[in-house]
């Protein structure tokens, strides 16, 4: 269905963005993958602190409903740039060969895919998952990677009772001891459980990336047709994004305040903590500290594609250049975060 229709839509939508006056080209709608929460703070700081404006860009940030929502928005050209899980992007491109979308800047160098469990229910480490009850929403990104995590750690999945749960009921079921652990994003499920009254000292977060999973996480993605016609716009956008992340790292509370300004129903302390967790575990890794934000390690990416092949049957031979390009990244100095 998507294969047959989106190329015509992409051409029309991209023309609408790039056609017309030079002023129109500076208006850049940006599609997030999720709600306005702590980890979206850098993009709002880039707006509020004038980083996008300094690049000649007027950016409107739009909330999303998951990577599978954000990716088609960019592939059709409705949005020139977005934020999405690169593993979902890889599968999308494999299923839609030639789709005009690619990742242009890695943000979550270490993905937040995790298992969050309760120590009081017997979950303190990887070895405790066998024989336990795991709550997992079927569309959950972390659950999608669980078989890779299990294979890398010799976990017999047949010994685990998997309860298909909904996103709204996942953490409540953990809080009510109906499941021993859940799959989710480390900075979301952990804090949601605490917010429901689970003592912080009773929680264990098992980050899959710390246990053999080589996958990358979320990246800035771009419509390739728009990027090819407007390379300076994409590079300027990415330059401002790095500056927004610098601001968020320097002052997470200010970043959370920028989120709450757009989401008044949110909790400032909670979103500050969520942002801090994302920075520490997912963004400011040793690799990023050494090389700057945005790039990938080709050896690691090759390993990640091998691991994806454990649970996904590629229609075409996977190659990193089909899914990621560093052609629009600013120079290394402009990508340093501290």
mmCIF file with all atom_site columns, N, CA, C and O in Angstrom, residues 115-118 121-135 143 146 149 155-163 174 177-183 206:
data_model
loop_
_atom_site.group_PDB
_atom_site.id
_atom_site.type_symbol
_atom_site.label_atom_id
_atom_site.label_alt_id
_atom_site.label_comp_id
_atom_site.label_asym_id
_atom_site.label_entity_id
_atom_site.label_seq_id
_atom_site.pdbx_PDB_ins_code
_atom_site.Cartn_x
_atom_site.Cartn_y
_atom_site.Cartn_z
_atom_site.occupancy
_atom_site.B_iso_or_equiv
_atom_site.pdbx_formal_charge
_atom_site.auth_seq_id
_atom_site.auth_comp_id
_atom_site.auth_asym_id
_atom_site.auth_atom_id
_atom_site.pdbx_PDB_model_num
ATOM 1   N N  . UNK A 1 115 ? 15.048 -3.458  29.862 1.00 0.00 ? 115 UNK A N  1
ATOM 2   C CA . UNK A 1 115 ? 14.117 -4.212  30.698 1.00 0.00 ? 115 UNK A CA 1
ATOM 3   C C  . UNK A 1 115 ? 14.177 -3.563  32.075 1.00 0.00 ? 115 UNK A C  1
ATOM 4   O O  . UNK A 1 115 ? 15.260 -3.421  32.652 1.00 0.00 ? 115 UNK A O  1
ATOM 5   N N  . UNK A 1 116 ? 13.025 -3.146  32.575 1.00 0.00 ? 116 UNK A N  1
ATOM 6   C CA . UNK A 1 116 ? 12.944 -2.531  33.899 1.00 0.00 ? 116 UNK A CA 1
ATOM 7   C C  . UNK A 1 116 ? 12.192 -3.492  34.801 1.00 0.00 ? 116 UNK A C  1
ATOM 8   O O  . UNK A 1 116 ? 11.038 -3.842  34.528 1.00 0.00 ? 116 UNK A O  1
ATOM 9   N N  . UNK A 1 117 ? 12.860 -3.950  35.858 1.00 0.00 ? 117 UNK A N  1
ATOM 10  C CA . UNK A 1 117 ? 12.264 -4.938  36.750 1.00 0.00 ? 117 UNK A CA 1
ATOM 11  C C  . UNK A 1 117 ? 12.310 -4.514  38.202 1.00 0.00 ? 117 UNK A C  1
ATOM 12  O O  . UNK A 1 117 ? 12.946 -3.507  38.559 1.00 0.00 ? 117 UNK A O  1
ATOM 13  N N  . UNK A 1 118 ? 11.645 -5.293  39.015 1.00 0.00 ? 118 UNK A N  1
ATOM 14  C CA . UNK A 1 118 ? 11.617 -5.013  40.459 1.00 0.00 ? 118 UNK A CA 1
ATOM 15  C C  . UNK A 1 118 ? 12.442 -6.043  41.206 1.00 0.00 ? 118 UNK A C  1
ATOM 16  O O  . UNK A 1 118 ? 12.256 -7.256  41.050 1.00 0.00 ? 118 UNK A O  1
ATOM 17  N N  . UNK A 1 121 ? 10.642 -8.540  43.256 1.00 0.00 ? 121 UNK A N  1
ATOM 18  C CA . UNK A 1 121 ? 10.013 -9.631  42.505 1.00 0.00 ? 121 UNK A CA 1
ATOM 19  C C  . UNK A 1 121 ? 11.060 -10.552 41.883 1.00 0.00 ? 121 UNK A C  1
ATOM 20  O O  . UNK A 1 121 ? 10.739 -11.377 41.028 1.00 0.00 ? 121 UNK A O  1
ATOM 21  N N  . UNK A 1 122 ? 12.296 -10.390 42.316 1.00 0.00 ? 122 UNK A N  1
ATOM 22  C CA . UNK A 1 122 ? 13.352 -11.320 41.912 1.00 0.00 ? 122 UNK A CA 1
ATOM 23  C C  . UNK A 1 122 ? 14.196 -10.890 40.725 1.00 0.00 ? 122 UNK A C  1
ATOM 24  O O  . UNK A 1 122 ? 15.025 -11.670 40.257 1.00 0.00 ? 122 UNK A O  1
ATOM 25  N N  . UNK A 1 123 ? 14.011 -9.661  40.221 1.00 0.00 ? 123 UNK A N  1
ATOM 26  C CA . UNK A 1 123 ? 14.751 -9.227  39.041 1.00 0.00 ? 123 UNK A CA 1
ATOM 27  C C  . UNK A 1 123 ? 15.859 -8.255  39.454 1.00 0.00 ? 123 UNK A C  1
ATOM 28  O O  . UNK A 1 123 ? 15.598 -7.083  39.766 1.00 0.00 ? 123 UNK A O  1
ATOM 29  N N  . UNK A 1 124 ? 17.071 -8.743  39.465 1.00 0.00 ? 124 UNK A N  1
ATOM 30  C CA . UNK A 1 124 ? 18.226 -7.891  39.774 1.00 0.00 ? 124 UNK A CA 1
ATOM 31  C C  . UNK A 1 124 ? 19.218 -7.847  38.626 1.00 0.00 ? 124 UNK A C  1
ATOM 32  O O  . UNK A 1 124 ? 20.070 -6.953  38.567 1.00 0.00 ? 124 UNK A O  1
ATOM 33  N N  . UNK A 1 125 ? 19.143 -8.799  37.713 1.00 0.00 ? 125 UNK A N  1
ATOM 34  C CA . UNK A 1 125 ? 20.066 -8.832  36.594 1.00 0.00 ? 125 UNK A CA 1
ATOM 35  C C  . UNK A 1 125 ? 19.536 -9.713  35.481 1.00 0.00 ? 125 UNK A C  1
ATOM 36  O O  . UNK A 1 125 ? 18.445 -10.303 35.585 1.00 0.00 ? 125 UNK A O  1
ATOM 37  N N  . UNK A 1 126 ? 20.323 -9.820  34.419 1.00 0.00 ? 126 UNK A N  1
ATOM 38  C CA . UNK A 1 126 ? 19.933 -10.598 33.242 1.00 0.00 ? 126 UNK A CA 1
ATOM 39  C C  . UNK A 1 126 ? 19.582 -12.026 33.610 1.00 0.00 ? 126 UNK A C  1
ATOM 40  O O  . UNK A 1 126 ? 18.608 -12.611 33.109 1.00 0.00 ? 126 UNK A O  1
ATOM 41  N N  . UNK A 1 127 ? 20.360 -12.599 34.514 1.00 0.00 ? 127 UNK A N  1
ATOM 42  C CA . UNK A 1 127 ? 20.193 -14.011 34.860 1.00 0.00 ? 127 UNK A CA 1
ATOM 43  C C  . UNK A 1 127 ? 18.872 -14.311 35.550 1.00 0.00 ? 127 UNK A C  1
ATOM 44  O O  . UNK A 1 127 ? 18.455 -15.477 35.652 1.00 0.00 ? 127 UNK A O  1
ATOM 45  N N  . UNK A 1 128 ? 18.167 -13.271 35.993 1.00 0.00 ? 128 UNK A N  1
ATOM 46  C CA . UNK A 1 128 ? 16.910 -13.480 36.713 1.00 0.00 ? 128 UNK A CA 1
ATOM 47  C C  . UNK A 1 128 ? 15.687 -13.480 35.801 1.00 0.00 ? 128 UNK A C  1
ATOM 48  O O  . UNK A 1 128 ? 14.572 -13.737 36.261 1.00 0.00 ? 128 UNK A O  1
ATOM 49  N N  . UNK A 1 129 ? 15.871 -13.202 34.528 1.00 0.00 ? 129 UNK A N  1
ATOM 50  C CA . UNK A 1 129 ? 14.727 -13.096 33.632 1.00 0.00 ? 129 UNK A CA 1
ATOM 51  C C  . UNK A 1 129 ? 14.117 -14.449 33.296 1.00 0.00 ? 129 UNK A C  1
ATOM 52  O O  . UNK A 1 129 ? 12.899 -14.562 33.105 1.00 0.00 ? 129 UNK A O  1
ATOM 53  N N  . UNK A 1 130 ? 14.948 -15.480 33.213 1.00 0.00 ? 130 UNK A N  1
ATOM 54  C CA . UNK A 1 130 ? 14.398 -16.816 32.950 1.00 0.00 ? 130 UNK A CA 1
ATOM 55  C C  . UNK A 1 130 ? 13.485 -17.227 34.094 1.00 0.00 ? 130 UNK A C  1
ATOM 56  O O  . UNK A 1 130 ? 13.815 -17.056 35.265 1.00 0.00 ? 130 UNK A O  1
ATOM 57  N N  . UNK A 1 131 ? 12.316 -17.736 33.748 1.00 0.00 ? 131 UNK A N  1
ATOM 58  C CA . UNK A 1 131 ? 11.356 -18.167 34.754 1.00 0.00 ? 131 UNK A CA 1
ATOM 59  C C  . UNK A 1 131 ? 10.492 -17.042 35.305 1.00 0.00 ? 131 UNK A C  1
ATOM 60  O O  . UNK A 1 131 ? 9.667  -17.277 36.187 1.00 0.00 ? 131 UNK A O  1
ATOM 61  N N  . UNK A 1 132 ? 10.653 -15.838 34.772 1.00 0.00 ? 132 UNK A N  1
ATOM 62  C CA . UNK A 1 132 ? 9.894  -14.690 35.274 1.00 0.00 ? 132 UNK A CA 1
ATOM 63  C C  . UNK A 1 132 ? 8.745  -14.339 34.335 1.00 0.00 ? 132 UNK A C  1
ATOM 64  O O  . UNK A 1 132 ? 8.578  -14.942 33.275 1.00 0.00 ? 132 UNK A O  1
ATOM 65  N N  . UNK A 1 133 ? 7.960  -13.345 34.741 1.00 0.00 ? 133 UNK A N  1
ATOM 66  C CA . UNK A 1 133 ? 6.866  -12.835 33.908 1.00 0.00 ? 133 UNK A CA 1
ATOM 67  C C  . UNK A 1 133 ? 7.244  -11.445 33.413 1.00 0.00 ? 133 UNK A C  1
ATOM 68  O O  . UNK A 1 133 ? 7.546  -10.549 34.209 1.00 0.00 ? 133 UNK A O  1
ATOM 69  N N  . UNK A 1 134 ? 7.219  -11.283 32.100 1.00 0.00 ? 134 UNK A N  1
ATOM 70  C CA . UNK A 1 134 ? 7.651  -10.041 31.460 1.00 0.00 ? 134 UNK A CA 1
ATOM 71  C C  . UNK A 1 134 ? 6.466  -9.377  30.775 1.00 0.00 ? 134 UNK A C  1
ATOM 72  O O  . UNK A 1 134 ? 5.790  -9.994  29.946 1.00 0.00 ? 134 UNK A O  1
ATOM 73  N N  . UNK A 1 135 ? 6.212  -8.117  31.089 1.00 0.00 ? 135 UNK A N  1
ATOM 74  C CA . UNK A 1 135 ? 5.181  -7.354  30.416 1.00 0.00 ? 135 UNK A CA 1
ATOM 75  C C  . UNK A 1 135 ? 5.761  -6.643  29.208 1.00 0.00 ? 135 UNK A C  1
ATOM 76  O O  . UNK A 1 135 ? 6.755  -5.914  29.336 1.00 0.00 ? 135 UNK A O  1
ATOM 77  N N  . UNK A 1 143 ? 10.734 -4.240  23.074 1.00 0.00 ? 143 UNK A N  1
ATOM 78  C CA . UNK A 1 143 ? 10.311 -5.633  22.927 1.00 0.00 ? 143 UNK A CA 1
ATOM 79  C C  . UNK A 1 143 ? 10.768 -6.191  21.584 1.00 0.00 ? 143 UNK A C  1
ATOM 80  O O  . UNK A 1 143 ? 11.175 -7.355  21.481 1.00 0.00 ? 143 UNK A O  1
ATOM 81  N N  . UNK A 1 146 ? 14.154 -7.470  22.006 1.00 0.00 ? 146 UNK A N  1
ATOM 82  C CA . UNK A 1 146 ? 14.388 -8.429  23.087 1.00 0.00 ? 146 UNK A CA 1
ATOM 83  C C  . UNK A 1 146 ? 14.963 -9.759  22.592 1.00 0.00 ? 146 UNK A C  1
ATOM 84  O O  . UNK A 1 146 ? 15.858 -10.321 23.241 1.00 0.00 ? 146 UNK A O  1
ATOM 85  N N  . UNK A 1 149 ? 18.657 -9.352  22.315 1.00 0.00 ? 149 UNK A N  1
ATOM 86  C CA . UNK A 1 149 ? 19.194 -9.311  23.676 1.00 0.00 ? 149 UNK A CA 1
ATOM 87  C C  . UNK A 1 149 ? 19.249 -10.710 24.274 1.00 0.00 ? 149 UNK A C  1
ATOM 88  O O  . UNK A 1 149 ? 20.252 -11.106 24.887 1.00 0.00 ? 149 UNK A O  1
ATOM 89  N N  . UNK A 1 155 ? 19.679 -16.358 26.861 1.00 0.00 ? 155 UNK A N  1
ATOM 90  C CA . UNK A 1 155 ? 18.437 -16.444 27.631 1.00 0.00 ? 155 UNK A CA 1
ATOM 91  C C  . UNK A 1 155 ? 17.466 -17.366 26.896 1.00 0.00 ? 155 UNK A C  1
ATOM 92  O O  . UNK A 1 155 ? 17.216 -17.190 25.703 1.00 0.00 ? 155 UNK A O  1
ATOM 93  N N  . UNK A 1 156 ? 16.941 -18.339 27.594 1.00 0.00 ? 156 UNK A N  1
ATOM 94  C CA . UNK A 1 156 ? 15.952 -19.244 27.015 1.00 0.00 ? 156 UNK A CA 1
ATOM 95  C C  . UNK A 1 156 ? 14.588 -18.564 27.097 1.00 0.00 ? 156 UNK A C  1
ATOM 96  O O  . UNK A 1 156 ? 13.951 -18.537 28.155 1.00 0.00 ? 156 UNK A O  1
ATOM 97  N N  . UNK A 1 157 ? 14.140 -17.986 25.980 1.00 0.00 ? 157 UNK A N  1
ATOM 98  C CA . UNK A 1 157 ? 12.884 -17.244 25.997 1.00 0.00 ? 157 UNK A CA 1
ATOM 99  C C  . UNK A 1 157 ? 11.673 -18.119 26.293 1.00 0.00 ? 157 UNK A C  1
ATOM 100 O O  . UNK A 1 157 ? 10.645 -17.618 26.744 1.00 0.00 ? 157 UNK A O  1
ATOM 101 N N  . UNK A 1 158 ? 11.805 -19.428 26.059 1.00 0.00 ? 158 UNK A N  1
ATOM 102 C CA . UNK A 1 158 ? 10.670 -20.314 26.322 1.00 0.00 ? 158 UNK A CA 1
ATOM 103 C C  . UNK A 1 158 ? 10.360 -20.412 27.810 1.00 0.00 ? 158 UNK A C  1
ATOM 104 O O  . UNK A 1 158 ? 9.267  -20.843 28.193 1.00 0.00 ? 158 UNK A O  1
ATOM 105 N N  . UNK A 1 159 ? 11.303 -19.999 28.652 1.00 0.00 ? 159 UNK A N  1
ATOM 106 C CA . UNK A 1 159 ? 11.086 -20.054 30.107 1.00 0.00 ? 159 UNK A CA 1
ATOM 107 C C  . UNK A 1 159 ? 10.428 -18.779 30.640 1.00 0.00 ? 159 UNK A C  1
ATOM 108 O O  . UNK A 1 159 ? 10.086 -18.715 31.814 1.00 0.00 ? 159 UNK A O  1
ATOM 109 N N  . UNK A 1 160 ? 10.279 -17.778 29.776 1.00 0.00 ? 160 UNK A N  1
ATOM 110 C CA . UNK A 1 160 ? 9.715  -16.497 30.204 1.00 0.00 ? 160 UNK A CA 1
ATOM 111 C C  . UNK A 1 160 ? 8.239  -16.437 29.823 1.00 0.00 ? 160 UNK A C  1
ATOM 112 O O  . UNK A 1 160 ? 7.862  -16.718 28.682 1.00 0.00 ? 160 UNK A O  1
ATOM 113 N N  . UNK A 1 161 ? 7.400  -16.082 30.772 1.00 0.00 ? 161 UNK A N  1
ATOM 114 C CA . UNK A 1 161 ? 5.992  -15.847 30.494 1.00 0.00 ? 161 UNK A CA 1
ATOM 115 C C  . UNK A 1 161 ? 5.843  -14.405 30.037 1.00 0.00 ? 161 UNK A C  1
ATOM 116 O O  . UNK A 1 161 ? 6.092  -13.470 30.811 1.00 0.00 ? 161 UNK A O  1
ATOM 117 N N  . UNK A 1 162 ? 5.474  -14.220 28.771 1.00 0.00 ? 162 UNK A N  1
ATOM 118 C CA . UNK A 1 162 ? 5.348  -12.876 28.209 1.00 0.00 ? 162 UNK A CA 1
ATOM 119 C C  . UNK A 1 162 ? 3.883  -12.462 28.230 1.00 0.00 ? 162 UNK A C  1
ATOM 120 O O  . UNK A 1 162 ? 3.030  -13.120 27.624 1.00 0.00 ? 162 UNK A O  1
ATOM 121 N N  . UNK A 1 163 ? 3.612  -11.379 28.941 1.00 0.00 ? 163 UNK A N  1
ATOM 122 C CA . UNK A 1 163 ? 2.260  -10.829 29.003 1.00 0.00 ? 163 UNK A CA 1
ATOM 123 C C  . UNK A 1 163 ? 2.158  -9.660  28.025 1.00 0.00 ? 163 UNK A C  1
ATOM 124 O O  . UNK A 1 163 ? 2.819  -8.632  28.207 1.00 0.00 ? 163 UNK A O  1
ATOM 125 N N  . UNK A 1 174 ? 3.451  -3.337  36.469 1.00 0.00 ? 174 UNK A N  1
ATOM 126 C CA . UNK A 1 174 ? 4.703  -3.541  37.210 1.00 0.00 ? 174 UNK A CA 1
ATOM 127 C C  . UNK A 1 174 ? 4.544  -3.034  38.638 1.00 0.00 ? 174 UNK A C  1
ATOM 128 O O  . UNK A 1 174 ? 4.965  -3.704  39.599 1.00 0.00 ? 174 UNK A O  1
ATOM 129 N N  . UNK A 1 177 ? 2.671  -5.407  40.796 1.00 0.00 ? 177 UNK A N  1
ATOM 130 C CA . UNK A 1 177 ? 3.298  -6.737  40.894 1.00 0.00 ? 177 UNK A CA 1
ATOM 131 C C  . UNK A 1 177 ? 2.606  -7.783  40.039 1.00 0.00 ? 177 UNK A C  1
ATOM 132 O O  . UNK A 1 177 ? 2.710  -8.985  40.320 1.00 0.00 ? 177 UNK A O  1
ATOM 133 N N  . UNK A 1 178 ? 1.921  -7.361  38.974 1.00 0.00 ? 178 UNK A N  1
ATOM 134 C CA . UNK A 1 178 ? 1.292  -8.317  38.068 1.00 0.00 ? 178 UNK A CA 1
ATOM 135 C C  . UNK A 1 178 ? 2.300  -8.896  37.077 1.00 0.00 ? 178 UNK A C  1
ATOM 136 O O  . UNK A 1 178 ? 2.058  -9.942  36.477 1.00 0.00 ? 178 UNK A O  1
ATOM 137 N N  . UNK A 1 179 ? 3.393  -8.193  36.876 1.00 0.00 ? 179 UNK A N  1
ATOM 138 C CA . UNK A 1 179 ? 4.523  -8.682  36.085 1.00 0.00 ? 179 UNK A CA 1
ATOM 139 C C  . UNK A 1 179 ? 5.797  -8.382  36.868 1.00 0.00 ? 179 UNK A C  1
ATOM 140 O O  . UNK A 1 179 ? 5.826  -7.476  37.716 1.00 0.00 ? 179 UNK A O  1
ATOM 141 N N  . UNK A 1 180 ? 6.851  -9.148  36.602 1.00 0.00 ? 180 UNK A N  1
ATOM 142 C CA . UNK A 1 180 ? 8.113  -8.955  37.322 1.00 0.00 ? 180 UNK A CA 1
ATOM 143 C C  . UNK A 1 180 ? 8.973  -7.873  36.692 1.00 0.00 ? 180 UNK A C  1
ATOM 144 O O  . UNK A 1 180 ? 9.795  -7.242  37.371 1.00 0.00 ? 180 UNK A O  1
ATOM 145 N N  . UNK A 1 181 ? 8.807  -7.677  35.387 1.00 0.00 ? 181 UNK A N  1
ATOM 146 C CA . UNK A 1 181 ? 9.570  -6.670  34.662 1.00 0.00 ? 181 UNK A CA 1
ATOM 147 C C  . UNK A 1 181 ? 8.803  -6.282  33.408 1.00 0.00 ? 181 UNK A C  1
ATOM 148 O O  . UNK A 1 181 ? 7.831  -6.951  33.029 1.00 0.00 ? 181 UNK A O  1
ATOM 149 N N  . UNK A 1 182 ? 9.247  -5.210  32.764 1.00 0.00 ? 182 UNK A N  1
ATOM 150 C CA . UNK A 1 182 ? 8.626  -4.767  31.514 1.00 0.00 ? 182 UNK A CA 1
ATOM 151 C C  . UNK A 1 182 ? 9.728  -4.345  30.551 1.00 0.00 ? 182 UNK A C  1
ATOM 152 O O  . UNK A 1 182 ? 10.830 -3.974  30.962 1.00 0.00 ? 182 UNK A O  1
ATOM 153 N N  . UNK A 1 183 ? 9.421  -4.402  29.258 1.00 0.00 ? 183 UNK A N  1
ATOM 154 C CA . UNK A 1 183 ? 10.314 -3.811  28.270 1.00 0.00 ? 183 UNK A CA 1
ATOM 155 C C  . UNK A 1 183 ? 9.875  -2.368  28.038 1.00 0.00 ? 183 UNK A C  1
ATOM 156 O O  . UNK A 1 183 ? 8.693  -2.043  28.128 1.00 0.00 ? 183 UNK A O  1
ATOM 157 N N  . UNK A 1 206 ? 17.923 -2.782  33.147 1.00 0.00 ? 206 UNK A N  1
ATOM 158 C CA . UNK A 1 206 ? 18.881 -3.570  32.367 1.00 0.00 ? 206 UNK A CA 1
ATOM 159 C C  . UNK A 1 206 ? 18.902 -2.974  30.960 1.00 0.00 ? 206 UNK A C  1
ATOM 160 O O  . UNK A 1 206 ? 17.986 -3.197  30.168 1.00 0.00 ? 206 UNK A O  1
#
